[in-house]
PDB file of C-alpha atoms in Angstrom:
ATOM      1  CA  MET O 442     -42.594  -2.872 -32.163  1.00 76.00           C
ATOM      2  CA  THR O 443     -46.263  -2.193 -31.436  1.00 89.00           C
ATOM      3  CA  TRP O 444     -47.528  -5.707 -30.684  1.00 94.00           C
ATOM      4  CA  ILE O 445     -47.486  -8.169 -27.798  1.00 94.00           C
ATOM      5  CA  ARG O 446     -47.743 -11.973 -27.693  1.00 96.00           C
ATOM      6  CA  THR O 447     -50.391 -13.199 -25.267  1.00 96.00           C
ATOM      7  CA  ILE O 448     -50.625 -16.412 -23.228  1.00 97.00           C
ATOM      8  CA  SER O 449     -52.892 -17.960 -25.886  1.00 96.00           C
ATOM      9  CA  GLY O 450     -50.227 -17.276 -28.495  1.00 96.00           C
ATOM     10  CA  ARG O 451     -52.137 -14.468 -30.174  1.00 94.00           C
ATOM     11  CA  ARG O 452     -50.265 -11.512 -31.545  1.00 94.00           C
ATOM     12  CA  VAL O 453     -52.131  -8.347 -30.528  1.00 95.00           C
ATOM     13  CA  ASP O 454     -51.174  -5.224 -32.415  1.00 94.00           C
ATOM     14  CA  LEU O 455     -51.558  -2.219 -30.122  1.00 90.00           C
ATOM     15  CA  ASN O 456     -51.403   0.352 -32.910  1.00 91.00           C
ATOM     16  CA  PRO O 457     -54.300   0.076 -33.456  1.00 89.00           C
ATOM     17  CA  PRO O 458     -55.745  -2.935 -31.609  1.00 87.00           C
ATOM     18  CA  LYS O 459     -58.324  -4.996 -33.474  1.00 91.00           C
ATOM     19  CA  ALA O 460     -61.372  -6.526 -31.794  1.00 93.00           C
ATOM     20  CA  GLU O 461     -60.736  -9.957 -33.324  1.00 94.00           C
ATOM     21  CA  GLN O 462     -57.346 -10.130 -31.560  1.00 94.00           C
ATOM     22  CA  ILE O 463     -58.869  -9.719 -28.082  1.00 95.00           C
ATOM     23  CA  ASP O 464     -59.518 -12.930 -26.148  1.00 95.00           C
ATOM     24  CA  LEU O 465     -61.278 -13.331 -22.781  1.00 95.00           C
ATOM     25  CA  TYR O 466     -58.838 -16.054 -21.729  1.00 97.00           C
ATOM     26  CA  ASP O 467     -55.907 -13.709 -22.355  1.00 97.00           C
ATOM     27  CA  ILE O 468     -57.592 -10.961 -20.341  1.00 97.00           C
ATOM     28  CA  ALA O 469     -58.415 -13.261 -17.407  1.00 97.00           C
ATOM     29  CA  HIS O 470     -54.935 -14.778 -17.325  1.00 98.00           C
ATOM     30  CA  ALA O 471     -53.086 -11.481 -17.556  1.00 97.00           C
ATOM     31  CA  LEU O 472     -55.214  -9.710 -14.950  1.00 97.00           C
ATOM     32  CA  SER O 473     -54.842 -12.611 -12.522  1.00 97.00           C
ATOM     33  CA  GLN O 474     -51.063 -12.120 -12.729  1.00 97.00           C
ATOM     34  CA  ILE O 475     -51.026  -8.302 -12.393  1.00 97.00           C
ATOM     35  CA  CYS O 476     -50.935  -7.064  -8.812  1.00 96.00           C
ATOM     36  CA  ARG O 477     -52.907  -3.953  -7.868  1.00 95.00           C
ATOM     37  CA  PHE O 478     -51.112  -0.873  -6.496  1.00 93.00           C
ATOM     38  CA  ASN O 479     -47.936  -1.855  -8.345  1.00 91.00           C
ATOM     39  CA  GLY O 480     -47.407  -4.705  -5.870  1.00 92.00           C
ATOM     40  CA  HIS O 481     -47.463  -2.535  -2.745  1.00 94.00           C
ATOM     41  CA  THR O 482     -49.888  -4.787  -0.883  1.00 94.00           C
ATOM     42  CA  MET O 483     -49.564  -7.183   2.034  1.00 96.00           C
ATOM     43  CA  ARG O 484     -50.603 -10.087  -0.214  1.00 97.00           C
ATOM     44  CA  HIS O 485     -51.026 -10.573  -3.946  1.00 97.00           C
ATOM     45  CA  TYR O 486     -54.201  -8.641  -4.767  1.00 97.00           C
ATOM     46  CA  SER O 487     -54.737  -9.094  -8.469  1.00 98.00           C
ATOM     47  CA  VAL O 488     -56.588  -6.823 -10.853  1.00 97.00           C
ATOM     48  CA  ALA O 489     -58.846  -9.805 -11.644  1.00 98.00           C
ATOM     49  CA  GLU O 490     -59.791 -10.197  -7.963  1.00 98.00           C
ATOM     50  CA  HIS O 491     -60.486  -6.468  -7.764  1.00 97.00           C
ATOM     51  CA  GLN O 492     -62.784  -6.627 -10.803  1.00 97.00           C
ATOM     52  CA  VAL O 493     -64.770  -9.515  -9.325  1.00 98.00           C
ATOM     53  CA  LEU O 494     -65.178  -7.678  -6.019  1.00 98.00           C
ATOM     54  CA  VAL O 495     -66.348  -4.528  -7.833  1.00 98.00           C
ATOM     55  CA  ALA O 496     -68.863  -6.543  -9.873  1.00 98.00           C
ATOM     56  CA  ARG O 497     -70.292  -8.096  -6.715  1.00 98.00           C
ATOM     57  CA  LEU O 498     -70.916  -4.635  -5.235  1.00 98.00           C
ATOM     58  CA  LEU O 499     -72.956  -3.459  -8.209  1.00 98.00           C
ATOM     59  CA  PRO O 500     -76.597  -4.080  -9.069  1.00 98.00           C
ATOM     60  CA  PRO O 501     -77.099  -6.820 -11.703  1.00 97.00           C
ATOM     61  CA  PRO O 502     -77.478  -4.476 -14.703  1.00 98.00           C
ATOM     62  CA  LEU O 503     -74.010  -3.004 -14.004  1.00 98.00           C
ATOM     63  CA  GLN O 504     -72.124  -6.140 -12.948  1.00 98.00           C
ATOM     64  CA  LEU O 505     -70.704  -6.909 -16.386  1.00 97.00           C
ATOM     65  CA  ALA O 506     -69.317  -3.372 -16.651  1.00 97.00           C
ATOM     66  CA  GLY O 507     -67.772  -3.752 -13.192  1.00 97.00           C
ATOM     67  CA  LEU O 508     -66.259  -7.086 -14.135  1.00 96.00           C
ATOM     68  CA  PHE O 509     -64.513  -5.616 -17.169  1.00 96.00           C
ATOM     69  CA  HIS O 510     -63.758  -2.061 -16.043  1.00 96.00           C
ATOM     70  CA  ASP O 511     -59.978  -2.600 -15.824  1.00 96.00           C
ATOM     71  CA  SER O 512     -59.674  -5.072 -18.718  1.00 95.00           C
ATOM     72  CA  PRO O 513     -57.562  -2.784 -20.937  1.00 94.00           C
ATOM     73  CA  GLU O 514     -54.778  -3.223 -18.362  1.00 95.00           C
ATOM     74  CA  ALA O 515     -54.319  -6.778 -19.694  1.00 95.00           C
ATOM     75  CA  TYR O 516     -52.873  -5.259 -22.872  1.00 94.00           C
ATOM     76  CA  LEU O 517     -51.834  -1.719 -21.995  1.00 91.00           C
ATOM     77  CA  GLY O 518     -50.755  -1.819 -18.361  1.00 90.00           C
ATOM     78  CA  ASP O 519     -51.638   0.912 -15.900  1.00 88.00           C
ATOM     79  CA  VAL O 520     -50.130   4.053 -14.453  1.00 81.00           C
ATOM     80  CA  VAL O 521     -50.131   3.731 -10.669  1.00 77.00           C
ATOM     81  CA  ARG O 522     -51.075   6.875  -8.817  1.00 73.00           C
TER      82      ARG O 522
END
């Protein structure tokens, strides 16, 4: 199986993913639930919170890139290192 069902009910095929299957709500929801550092934190520190903090540190022309820099993790996960 190469697809996942998202919170909005969409079926996203990961082989290959299609742009029309990607939804900002799905990304925001998933990343708010995924804890950074594989959960090895003193409190729940979500990927979504991390992205917002990164965006705030950047100059305005780069803030959108900072806000979405980890967005693929909503669909593909991450390898913790």
